Structure formats: structure tokens, C-alpha cells
Amino acid sequence: MSKRVMPDSKVGIAGVGAVVPGRHYDRTPSSLLAQALLSAIDASGVSPDVVYVASMTVEQVSKQLLFGSYAMAELGLKDILAIRVEAGDGSGGLALYNAFLAVKSGAYDCIGVVGVDKPHDIVSTELNTLLSALLHSDYEAYFGAIPTSLAALMADQYLRKFGYEYEDLAEWVVNMHSKGSANPNAYMRKRATVKDVVESEVVASPLRLYDVAPVADGAAAVILCNTDKVRTDVEVASVYSAPNNTLFAWRDDLTTLYSTRRASEVVYKMAGIKPSDVGVAEVHDSYSIFGVLAVESLGLCGLGKALALVKEGYFDSKVLINMSGGLKARGNTLGASGLYQLVEIYNQLTGKSPYKIEPRDVGIVHNMGGVDMVSTVAVLRRV
Amino acid sequence: MRRESAPKFWRVREQYYRIVGVKCTECGKVYFPPVLRCGSCGSRKMEPLELSNRGKLISASVLHQVPAPFEKAKPLVLGLVELENGIKMLAQIVDTDGEVKPGTEVEMVVRRVCVDGRYGLIKYGYKFRPVRART
């Protein structure tokens, strides 16, 4: 199949909006979506032609199909098409990729991309069952596995392969808590010590409670525009979603995020940058080990080096990783996470973050669906 | 607990009870669970193949926070097993009496996986146990 020639519009972000992640027991999913989307629309000063709706659990949690359409009805946007995108906790990234292509192709000049999830609308005892749906229903979830089990096997392989102790992995967690404590919008704002981490309960050996990002209700949105039509202050230089589509047991190497590596190779090339040009990044650390594997698979440091470097402060100085606190401290908002990450990078590049950050020119977002099933990487530049 | 449909489990009984995978008749690559098209050579001609029920453990993790239907069975040991013919699978490891080390020889057993208490659907499937546990 040959590629069709497309109008090559430049894409930028005209505005962003997000709900502070939390336990929003008094809010409906559509009201969270509305708050994020309306804030982004107000900040951009333009109205979207179409809205992409990312979520991991909204249908299951609210027993609602056509969720996007009903949310548009509540917003009085009766002529706006809602396009639902699902890729588990990578939904936000995949929605961004689709919206990026739609603007780039010239199909639309202005698109709202919004992610929403409300895991606290289900009882906590059902949460693991919900998360297990990210795995293969017949051959992984059937036997009681949840994503934490697979993350644990990856952590076990990584620690053994590169000669680290569990205490080394705890340093990643400590780093995220430290950054989260400086972010007024983070779900977890307390600092943690290595002692806190290693003394927390084992969830799936070797992983402990502190290795798991806490789920939070939330919604985040961006307005993506054709830069010829709308003034934008951050350029979306490239976005790409890459698959892995390999069952967990079939994989050769459990210390590589294949989908992440593929997506990053493509976006760096498209944007004409090298990994060393990346100044800030928000990576998908739903488990501590995923954050570690992500920075390595993104080429932001050498293989097996991340845990040595996090201790040296490399990710607080050379390349700024998860200054928001990551999913670990800002909160794991599931299908909305990719949009939260985009909002963070937009704010970091434009100096609008509610936390202190050294200015940088190039930022990337890394959002992953399931245990390395699909990853989206986006390259953003300050205009 | 939600009421579940029996056909979803009945139709994969060959896989759950005997580890029947498929072999590509063109290039010989073996898959478990079965696939419809060979990811290696692109052939769509696959024939059933019953896999070895012996292998060794690559890595295992003890899961303490389990989905609700597994609450009575916790903690669950989930491991990656490499069968004698090189096929890897994710499975529960049972009869471990504690620590289970990489390299441990394991064999397949059919066990109860979980029970839908309200409606009575009992789900079975393969699990692996250390070979030394056999008496």
C-alpha cells in the first residue's frame, strides 16, 4: 500500500485544561469532561470542529455507550461529533495521534481532544477486575493475572539482568514523590523515603505498594489546531502510535518496551531531533518499573542505566523526567493520562506550570496502553 | 459477581485442559494460545498441536492483591513457564509451599481456577506445579 499524499498542515496546541486528579465522588464523568474541555476551549479562544474522547473505563463504570455524544449534549454542543478512542490506559495518546493526523491531513482545523476516567465510581474490590481487562481475557486475566503481575515479572528480569537491588528501584519512587510534593495539583503530595518504599506491603513480588501509581478520577483536554488558522504557543512537531501486539509470554525481552521504542524512533525522525535534544518528558510510570523501562526505551539514557542515573539526579537536571510527579504522584487517571501528560508538557514549555521548572525548548510525552501493547510518543516544541 | 456465559469457557476447553496450540504447516512455528495467521511467515494454514506438559520456570511473582473472584485463593503465584518445546506461557504456579525459584522443573495439572458462587459456574484450567511435588 502506498501512502497517499496529504496536505502537510502544521499542528499546534492552542489551549489546555485539566481537572485536579482526585476522588470526585460528587461529580459525573461528563462533568469532569466538561470542565477540562471548556477550560481548554476558553484558554484557546476557539471552538473545536470535532471532539476526540479518550477513556479506559467510562462505558463499564457508567454503563453508558455513546458516552461522548451524551457529554456533547450536556455541553450544548449539538453539532459536534464525538469520536470515541480506546486503547486502555493508552487511550489519551491514541486519541492524540488520531487528532494530530486529522489536523495534519487538512480534514479539520481545530480539534478538542479530551480524556476522562472515574475509577473511584466503582467499588475498590472491583478495581483489580477492571484493571485485569487490560490483559488477555482468556489467557491472562482468566487465571487471575492483573497488570501488576506482569510488571512484577518485568521488574524481576530487569533487576536481575542489570544487577540492581530492589532498593535501587525504590529510588525512582522516591524521586517521583519528591517531584509530586512540589506540584499543588498532584494527587499524592507527600514525600517518601527509601525506607517507606521498602517497608510497604508487597503487592506482587518484588513490587510493593509504593511501586504502583494510585488511580484517580480526572479529565484533561487540549485544543489541537492548524497553526495557519489559529495562533498556538506550542508546536506539536510529531506524534506516532506504535503497536507491540505480542502476547506477554511470547516476548523475547521483558526489559524493553517494544511499542515505546518503535514510536519514539519514528517521532524523533519526523521531528528531526535526537533523544539528546529532549529537555523535558512525561513518561507513563503506572508502575515504577514502567517509568524505568520507558526512559530507556525512549533512548533518554542507556539500557540498564536508569536506576543508577535517577540516584545521581540525572532526571532532575540533564533531562527533566516527570516534573509533575508522573502517574505515580500526580495520579493514574487511566485513559486520561496521555492528555494530562500533554497538559503538563504544554505548561512546562510555556512557563505556566504551578511548580518550578527550568525552561526547555523540546518536550516529549510517552503514553502506553496495557503492558507494552501500544505506545504513543509526541514531540512538542515551544514556539 | 456477574453471571457469566458458559460457551466463552467451553469453547477453549482444549486449550485450558490439554494446552492445545497450533503449528504453522508452512514454516513450522508453534503458537499458544492458537493464532489464525502465522506472524512469522503469513500462512493461514495452522494445525492443532498438543504441547508438552513439562517445562521450567523462567520467573514468578506472588500476587497479594487479586481480582475479587480470586479472593479466597490468594496469594496467587503467577509465572512464566517455558515448555520443553520452547513455547512460553503465563500460568499459575501451585503447590509451591513458599518460594519458587527460576529454573524449577514444573509440570501441568488441571485445577479449579475460580467459582462463580452465585450461579455455580466452576472454571477450570491448566496450572503448573514443581515436579518435586508429585508423590
XYZ file of C-alpha atoms in Angstrom, chain B residues 39-109:
71
model
C 3.020 -13.897 12.382
C 6.286 -15.301 11.105
C 5.520 -16.400 7.504
C 1.970 -15.115 6.942
C 0.467 -18.533 6.273
C -3.139 -19.144 7.305
C -2.752 -22.902 7.402
C -2.448 -23.877 11.036
C -2.946 -27.346 12.543
C -3.686 -28.164 16.195
C -0.732 -29.358 18.252
C -0.836 -30.603 21.817
C 2.137 -29.125 23.639
C 4.415 -30.697 26.211
C 3.098 -30.637 29.761
C 6.573 -30.256 31.249
C 8.821 -27.238 31.376
C 10.811 -24.944 33.587
C 10.029 -21.727 35.360
C 11.601 -18.548 33.958
C 10.320 -16.111 36.573
C 7.462 -15.913 39.080
C 5.700 -13.287 41.144
C 3.492 -13.730 44.206
C 0.350 -11.623 43.776
C -1.304 -10.461 47.002
C -3.911 -8.055 45.578
C -6.147 -10.203 43.428
C -9.340 -9.681 41.410
C -12.429 -10.277 43.567
C -13.267 -13.811 42.262
C -9.784 -14.977 43.389
C -10.019 -13.545 46.905
C -10.257 -16.981 48.561
C -7.234 -18.286 46.624
C -4.790 -15.524 47.437
C -1.905 -15.115 47.246
C -1.616 -16.311 43.639
C 1.751 -17.249 42.197
C 1.922 -16.217 38.542
C 4.875 -17.279 36.496
C 6.326 -17.530 33.036
C 6.892 -21.146 32.090
C 8.998 -22.337 29.173
C 7.723 -25.706 27.958
C 10.109 -28.426 26.750
C 9.405 -27.464 23.143
C 10.373 -23.834 23.799
C 6.869 -22.359 23.974
C 6.442 -19.846 26.779
C 3.224 -19.326 28.683
C 1.922 -17.331 31.626
C 0.332 -19.556 34.233
C -0.447 -20.003 37.892
C 2.171 -21.962 39.797
C 0.706 -24.115 42.573
C 1.866 -26.474 45.343
C 4.893 -24.288 45.886
C 4.982 -24.120 49.689
C 6.553 -20.675 49.563
C 9.495 -19.591 47.457
C 9.651 -20.805 43.862
C 12.932 -20.267 42.038
C 13.678 -19.619 38.362
C 14.819 -22.847 36.708
C 12.454 -25.031 38.772
C 11.151 -28.007 36.749
C 7.352 -27.802 36.517
C 4.536 -29.937 35.125
C 0.999 -29.133 34.066
C -2.000 -30.008 36.209
